[in-house]
Amino acid sequence: MKLRRDGVTWREIDGEMVILDLKTSKYLTTNRAGTTLVRLLAEDRTTGDLTDALVTEFGISTDQAAGDVATFVDSLEQRGLLQDAAR
């Protein structure tokens, strides 16, 4: 899965990410963990890749990281921001 490029733009501001869907004029802001995930989702990634990144970056448990990734990916899917929602 990866972040949709068509009609989507994003900017990092003070360690947080702002994602704008140009088609709907809606935006999503992220915290530091979300910023890490958005950077990775610029390329094709699996949920395992994203989970590993959070464990490494923030020193949290795999279970906590997997839950955070699932919540974040679900949010992106609901907003139609992913190209491929296959996990």
Short mmCIF file of N, CA, C and O in Angstrom, two decimals:
data_model
loop_
_atom_site.label_atom_id
_atom_site.label_comp_id
_atom_site.label_asym_id
_atom_site.label_seq_id
_atom_site.Cartn_x
_atom_site.Cartn_y
_atom_site.Cartn_z
N MET A 1 0.84 -1.17 0.00
CA MET A 1 0.00 0.00 0.00
C MET A 1 0.89 1.23 0.00
O MET A 1 2.02 1.18 0.48
N LYS A 2 0.36 2.30 -0.54
CA LYS A 2 1.08 3.57 -0.47
C LYS A 2 0.10 4.72 -0.59
O LYS A 2 -1.04 4.54 -1.03
N LEU A 3 0.56 5.87 -0.19
CA LEU A 3 -0.27 7.06 -0.23
C LEU A 3 -0.59 7.42 -1.67
O LEU A 3 0.28 7.35 -2.55
N ARG A 4 -1.83 7.74 -1.92
CA ARG A 4 -2.27 8.15 -3.26
C ARG A 4 -1.53 9.42 -3.65
O ARG A 4 -1.37 10.34 -2.86
N ARG A 5 -1.04 9.47 -4.86
CA ARG A 5 -0.32 10.66 -5.35
C ARG A 5 -1.24 11.59 -6.13
O ARG A 5 -1.04 12.79 -6.13
N ASP A 6 -2.23 11.02 -6.78
CA ASP A 6 -3.14 11.81 -7.60
C ASP A 6 -4.06 12.64 -6.72
O ASP A 6 -4.89 12.10 -5.97
N GLY A 7 -3.91 13.95 -6.78
CA GLY A 7 -4.80 14.83 -6.04
C GLY A 7 -4.53 14.91 -4.56
O GLY A 7 -5.39 15.34 -3.80
N VAL A 8 -3.35 14.47 -4.13
CA VAL A 8 -2.99 14.53 -2.72
C VAL A 8 -1.64 15.21 -2.59
O VAL A 8 -0.71 14.94 -3.35
N THR A 9 -1.54 16.10 -1.64
CA THR A 9 -0.27 16.75 -1.35
C THR A 9 -0.06 16.74 0.15
O THR A 9 -1.02 16.63 0.91
N TRP A 10 1.19 16.82 0.56
CA TRP A 10 1.47 16.86 1.98
C TRP A 10 2.69 17.70 2.26
O TRP A 10 3.55 17.87 1.41
N ARG A 11 2.72 18.24 3.48
CA ARG A 11 3.83 19.08 3.93
C ARG A 11 4.12 18.75 5.38
O ARG A 11 3.20 18.54 6.18
N GLU A 12 5.40 18.74 5.71
CA GLU A 12 5.80 18.56 7.10
C GLU A 12 6.03 19.93 7.71
O GLU A 12 6.73 20.77 7.15
N ILE A 13 5.41 20.15 8.86
CA ILE A 13 5.53 21.42 9.57
C ILE A 13 5.81 21.12 11.03
O ILE A 13 4.98 20.51 11.72
N ASP A 14 6.99 21.50 11.50
CA ASP A 14 7.38 21.30 12.89
C ASP A 14 7.21 19.86 13.36
O ASP A 14 6.69 19.59 14.45
N GLY A 15 7.61 18.90 12.53
CA GLY A 15 7.57 17.49 12.90
C GLY A 15 6.22 16.82 12.73
O GLY A 15 6.08 15.64 13.00
N GLU A 16 5.23 17.57 12.31
CA GLU A 16 3.91 17.00 12.04
C GLU A 16 3.62 17.12 10.55
O GLU A 16 4.16 17.97 9.87
N MET A 17 2.76 16.24 10.07
CA MET A 17 2.44 16.21 8.66
C MET A 17 1.02 16.71 8.45
O MET A 17 0.11 16.39 9.23
N VAL A 18 0.83 17.50 7.41
CA VAL A 18 -0.49 17.93 6.98
C VAL A 18 -0.69 17.35 5.59
O VAL A 18 0.09 17.61 4.68
N ILE A 19 -1.74 16.55 5.45
CA ILE A 19 -2.07 15.91 4.17
C ILE A 19 -3.34 16.56 3.66
O ILE A 19 -4.34 16.64 4.37
N LEU A 20 -3.31 17.02 2.42
CA LEU A 20 -4.47 17.67 1.82
C LEU A 20 -4.94 16.86 0.61
O LEU A 20 -4.17 16.57 -0.30
N ASP A 21 -6.21 16.48 0.64
CA ASP A 21 -6.84 15.82 -0.49
C ASP A 21 -7.45 16.92 -1.35
O ASP A 21 -8.43 17.55 -0.97
N LEU A 22 -6.83 17.18 -2.48
CA LEU A 22 -7.26 18.27 -3.35
C LEU A 22 -8.63 18.03 -3.97
O LEU A 22 -9.33 18.97 -4.33
N LYS A 23 -9.02 16.76 -4.09
CA LYS A 23 -10.32 16.44 -4.68
C LYS A 23 -11.47 16.79 -3.74
O LYS A 23 -12.53 17.19 -4.19
N THR A 24 -11.26 16.60 -2.45
CA THR A 24 -12.33 16.84 -1.49
C THR A 24 -12.11 18.10 -0.66
O THR A 24 -12.99 18.49 0.11
N SER A 25 -10.93 18.70 -0.79
CA SER A 25 -10.54 19.87 0.00
C SER A 25 -10.53 19.59 1.50
O SER A 25 -10.71 20.48 2.31
N LYS A 26 -10.31 18.33 1.86
CA LYS A 26 -10.21 17.94 3.27
C LYS A 26 -8.76 17.67 3.60
O LYS A 26 -7.98 17.25 2.74
N TYR A 27 -8.42 17.91 4.86
CA TYR A 27 -7.05 17.67 5.27
C TYR A 27 -6.99 16.82 6.52
O TYR A 27 -7.95 16.70 7.28
N LEU A 28 -5.84 16.22 6.73
CA LEU A 28 -5.56 15.38 7.88
C LEU A 28 -4.22 15.82 8.44
O LEU A 28 -3.27 16.03 7.68
N THR A 29 -4.16 15.99 9.74
CA THR A 29 -2.88 16.29 10.38
C THR A 29 -2.45 15.08 11.18
O THR A 29 -3.29 14.30 11.66
N THR A 30 -1.15 14.90 11.30
CA THR A 30 -0.62 13.76 12.03
C THR A 30 0.32 14.21 13.14
O THR A 30 0.84 15.32 13.11
N ASN A 31 0.55 13.30 14.07
CA ASN A 31 1.57 13.53 15.08
C ASN A 31 2.90 12.99 14.55
O ASN A 31 3.01 12.65 13.37
N ARG A 32 3.90 12.89 15.41
CA ARG A 32 5.23 12.42 14.95
C ARG A 32 5.19 11.00 14.40
O ARG A 32 5.83 10.69 13.41
N ALA A 33 4.43 10.13 15.06
CA ALA A 33 4.33 8.75 14.57
C ALA A 33 3.66 8.72 13.19
O ALA A 33 4.12 8.02 12.28
N GLY A 34 2.60 9.49 13.02
CA GLY A 34 1.94 9.56 11.72
C GLY A 34 2.84 10.13 10.65
O GLY A 34 2.82 9.70 9.50
N THR A 35 3.67 11.09 11.03
CA THR A 35 4.63 11.67 10.09
C THR A 35 5.61 10.61 9.61
O THR A 35 5.90 10.51 8.41
N THR A 36 6.08 9.78 10.53
CA THR A 36 6.98 8.68 10.17
C THR A 36 6.29 7.75 9.18
O THR A 36 6.88 7.36 8.17
N LEU A 37 5.03 7.43 9.44
CA LEU A 37 4.30 6.52 8.56
C LEU A 37 4.03 7.13 7.20
O LEU A 37 4.17 6.45 6.17
N VAL A 38 3.67 8.40 7.15
CA VAL A 38 3.42 9.06 5.87
C VAL A 38 4.68 9.06 5.02
O VAL A 38 4.63 8.79 3.81
N ARG A 39 5.82 9.37 5.62
CA ARG A 39 7.08 9.34 4.86
C ARG A 39 7.30 7.98 4.23
O ARG A 39 7.71 7.88 3.07
N LEU A 40 7.04 6.92 5.00
CA LEU A 40 7.22 5.57 4.47
C LEU A 40 6.21 5.24 3.38
O LEU A 40 6.53 4.55 2.42
N LEU A 41 5.00 5.75 3.54
CA LEU A 41 3.95 5.46 2.56
C LEU A 41 4.09 6.22 1.25
O LEU A 41 3.28 6.04 0.35
N ALA A 42 5.13 7.01 1.13
CA ALA A 42 5.43 7.62 -0.17
C ALA A 42 5.84 6.53 -1.16
O ALA A 42 5.72 6.70 -2.37
N GLU A 43 6.30 5.41 -0.62
CA GLU A 43 6.64 4.22 -1.41
C GLU A 43 5.76 3.07 -0.95
O GLU A 43 5.17 3.12 0.13
N ASP A 44 5.70 2.02 -1.74
CA ASP A 44 4.88 0.86 -1.41
C ASP A 44 5.40 0.18 -0.15
O ASP A 44 6.58 -0.17 -0.08
N ARG A 45 4.56 0.00 0.85
CA ARG A 45 4.94 -0.60 2.13
C ARG A 45 3.86 -1.57 2.59
O ARG A 45 2.70 -1.48 2.21
N THR A 46 4.27 -2.48 3.49
CA THR A 46 3.33 -3.39 4.13
C THR A 46 3.08 -2.90 5.55
O THR A 46 3.84 -2.08 6.07
N THR A 47 2.05 -3.44 6.18
CA THR A 47 1.81 -3.07 7.57
C THR A 47 2.97 -3.52 8.44
O THR A 47 3.29 -2.86 9.43
N GLY A 48 3.62 -4.63 8.07
CA GLY A 48 4.80 -5.09 8.81
C GLY A 48 5.93 -4.07 8.74
O GLY A 48 6.60 -3.82 9.75
N ASP A 49 6.15 -3.49 7.57
CA ASP A 49 7.17 -2.45 7.42
C ASP A 49 6.87 -1.26 8.33
O ASP A 49 7.76 -0.72 8.98
N LEU A 50 5.61 -0.86 8.34
CA LEU A 50 5.21 0.30 9.13
C LEU A 50 5.33 0.02 10.63
O LEU A 50 5.82 0.85 11.39
N THR A 51 4.93 -1.17 11.03
CA THR A 51 5.04 -1.57 12.43
C THR A 51 6.49 -1.58 12.87
O THR A 51 6.84 -1.02 13.93
N ASP A 52 7.36 -2.19 12.08
CA ASP A 52 8.79 -2.24 12.41
C ASP A 52 9.37 -0.83 12.55
O ASP A 52 10.19 -0.58 13.44
N ALA A 53 8.94 0.07 11.69
CA ALA A 53 9.46 1.44 11.74
C ALA A 53 9.08 2.13 13.05
O ALA A 53 9.90 2.82 13.65
N LEU A 54 7.84 1.94 13.50
CA LEU A 54 7.42 2.56 14.76
C LEU A 54 8.16 1.96 15.96
O LEU A 54 8.54 2.68 16.88
N VAL A 55 8.36 0.65 15.93
CA VAL A 55 9.11 0.00 17.01
C VAL A 55 10.52 0.57 17.07
O VAL A 55 11.01 0.94 18.15
N THR A 56 11.16 0.69 15.93
CA THR A 56 12.53 1.21 15.87
C THR A 56 12.60 2.68 16.25
O THR A 56 13.45 3.09 17.05
N GLU A 57 11.71 3.48 15.71
CA GLU A 57 11.75 4.93 15.90
C GLU A 57 11.36 5.36 17.31
O GLU A 57 11.95 6.28 17.88
N PHE A 58 10.36 4.68 17.89
CA PHE A 58 9.81 5.14 19.16
C PHE A 58 10.04 4.19 20.33
O PHE A 58 9.64 4.51 21.46
N GLY A 59 10.62 3.02 20.07
CA GLY A 59 10.92 2.08 21.15
C GLY A 59 9.69 1.52 21.83
O GLY A 59 9.71 1.24 23.03
N ILE A 60 8.60 1.37 21.09
CA ILE A 60 7.37 0.83 21.66
C ILE A 60 7.28 -0.66 21.32
O ILE A 60 8.03 -1.17 20.49
N SER A 61 6.35 -1.35 21.96
CA SER A 61 6.18 -2.78 21.71
C SER A 61 5.61 -3.02 20.31
O SER A 61 4.95 -2.14 19.74
N THR A 62 5.85 -4.21 19.82
CA THR A 62 5.32 -4.58 18.50
C THR A 62 3.79 -4.54 18.52
O THR A 62 3.17 -4.08 17.55
N ASP A 63 3.18 -4.99 19.62
CA ASP A 63 1.72 -4.98 19.70
C ASP A 63 1.17 -3.56 19.64
O ASP A 63 0.18 -3.29 18.95
N GLN A 64 1.79 -2.66 20.40
CA GLN A 64 1.32 -1.27 20.38
C GLN A 64 1.52 -0.65 19.00
O GLN A 64 0.63 0.02 18.47
N ALA A 65 2.68 -0.90 18.39
CA ALA A 65 2.95 -0.36 17.05
C ALA A 65 1.96 -0.91 16.03
O ALA A 65 1.45 -0.15 15.20
N ALA A 66 1.67 -2.20 16.10
CA ALA A 66 0.73 -2.81 15.16
C ALA A 66 -0.66 -2.19 15.30
O ALA A 66 -1.35 -1.92 14.31
N GLY A 67 -1.08 -1.94 16.53
CA GLY A 67 -2.37 -1.29 16.77
C GLY A 67 -2.40 0.12 16.23
O GLY A 67 -3.39 0.55 15.61
N ASP A 68 -1.31 0.86 16.47
CA ASP A 68 -1.23 2.23 15.96
C ASP A 68 -1.25 2.26 14.44
O ASP A 68 -1.92 3.11 13.83
N VAL A 69 -0.53 1.34 13.82
CA VAL A 69 -0.50 1.26 12.36
C VAL A 69 -1.89 0.94 11.82
O VAL A 69 -2.36 1.57 10.87
N ALA A 70 -2.56 -0.03 12.43
CA ALA A 70 -3.90 -0.42 11.96
C ALA A 70 -4.86 0.77 12.04
O ALA A 70 -5.62 1.03 11.09
N THR A 71 -4.82 1.51 13.14
CA THR A 71 -5.68 2.68 13.30
C THR A 71 -5.37 3.74 12.24
O THR A 71 -6.28 4.31 11.62
N PHE A 72 -4.09 3.99 12.03
CA PHE A 72 -3.67 5.01 11.06
C PHE A 72 -4.05 4.62 9.64
O PHE A 72 -4.61 5.42 8.89
N VAL A 73 -3.76 3.38 9.28
CA VAL A 73 -4.09 2.90 7.93
C VAL A 73 -5.60 2.92 7.70
O VAL A 73 -6.07 3.34 6.63
N ASP A 74 -6.37 2.52 8.71
CA ASP A 74 -7.84 2.58 8.58
C ASP A 74 -8.31 4.01 8.33
O ASP A 74 -9.20 4.24 7.51
N SER A 75 -7.71 4.96 9.03
CA SER A 75 -8.06 6.36 8.85
C SER A 75 -7.75 6.83 7.42
O SER A 75 -8.56 7.51 6.79
N LEU A 76 -6.60 6.43 6.91
CA LEU A 76 -6.24 6.78 5.53
C LEU A 76 -7.18 6.13 4.53
O LEU A 76 -7.60 6.75 3.55
N GLU A 77 -7.54 4.86 4.79
CA GLU A 77 -8.45 4.15 3.89
C GLU A 77 -9.82 4.83 3.87
O GLU A 77 -10.41 5.02 2.80
N GLN A 78 -10.34 5.18 5.04
CA GLN A 78 -11.65 5.82 5.12
C GLN A 78 -11.68 7.14 4.36
O GLN A 78 -12.72 7.54 3.84
N ARG A 79 -10.55 7.81 4.31
CA ARG A 79 -10.46 9.09 3.60
C ARG A 79 -10.08 8.92 2.13
O ARG A 79 -9.94 9.91 1.42
N GLY A 80 -9.88 7.68 1.69
CA GLY A 80 -9.52 7.43 0.30
C GLY A 80 -8.14 7.91 -0.08
O GLY A 80 -7.90 8.28 -1.22
N LEU A 81 -7.22 7.90 0.88
CA LEU A 81 -5.88 8.44 0.64
C LEU A 81 -4.84 7.38 0.25
O LEU A 81 -3.71 7.74 -0.03
N LEU A 82 -5.24 6.13 0.21
CA LEU A 82 -4.29 5.07 -0.17
C LEU A 82 -4.57 4.59 -1.59
O LEU A 82 -5.72 4.45 -1.99
N GLN A 83 -3.49 4.31 -2.32
CA GLN A 83 -3.62 3.76 -3.66
C GLN A 83 -4.07 2.31 -3.61
O GLN A 83 -4.91 1.89 -4.35
N ASP A 84 -3.43 1.53 -2.73
CA ASP A 84 -3.70 0.10 -2.64
C ASP A 84 -3.89 -0.23 -1.18
O ASP A 84 -2.96 -0.18 -0.40
N ALA A 85 -5.11 -0.58 -0.81
CA ALA A 85 -5.41 -0.84 0.58
C ALA A 85 -5.06 -2.27 1.01
O ALA A 85 -5.28 -2.64 2.14
N ALA A 86 -4.49 -3.07 0.10
CA ALA A 86 -4.08 -4.44 0.46
C ALA A 86 -2.97 -4.38 1.49
O ALA A 86 -2.06 -3.58 1.39
N ARG A 87 -3.10 -5.21 2.49
CA ARG A 87 -2.11 -5.19 3.57
C ARG A 87 -1.23 -6.38 3.44
O ARG A 87 -0.35 -6.63 4.11
#
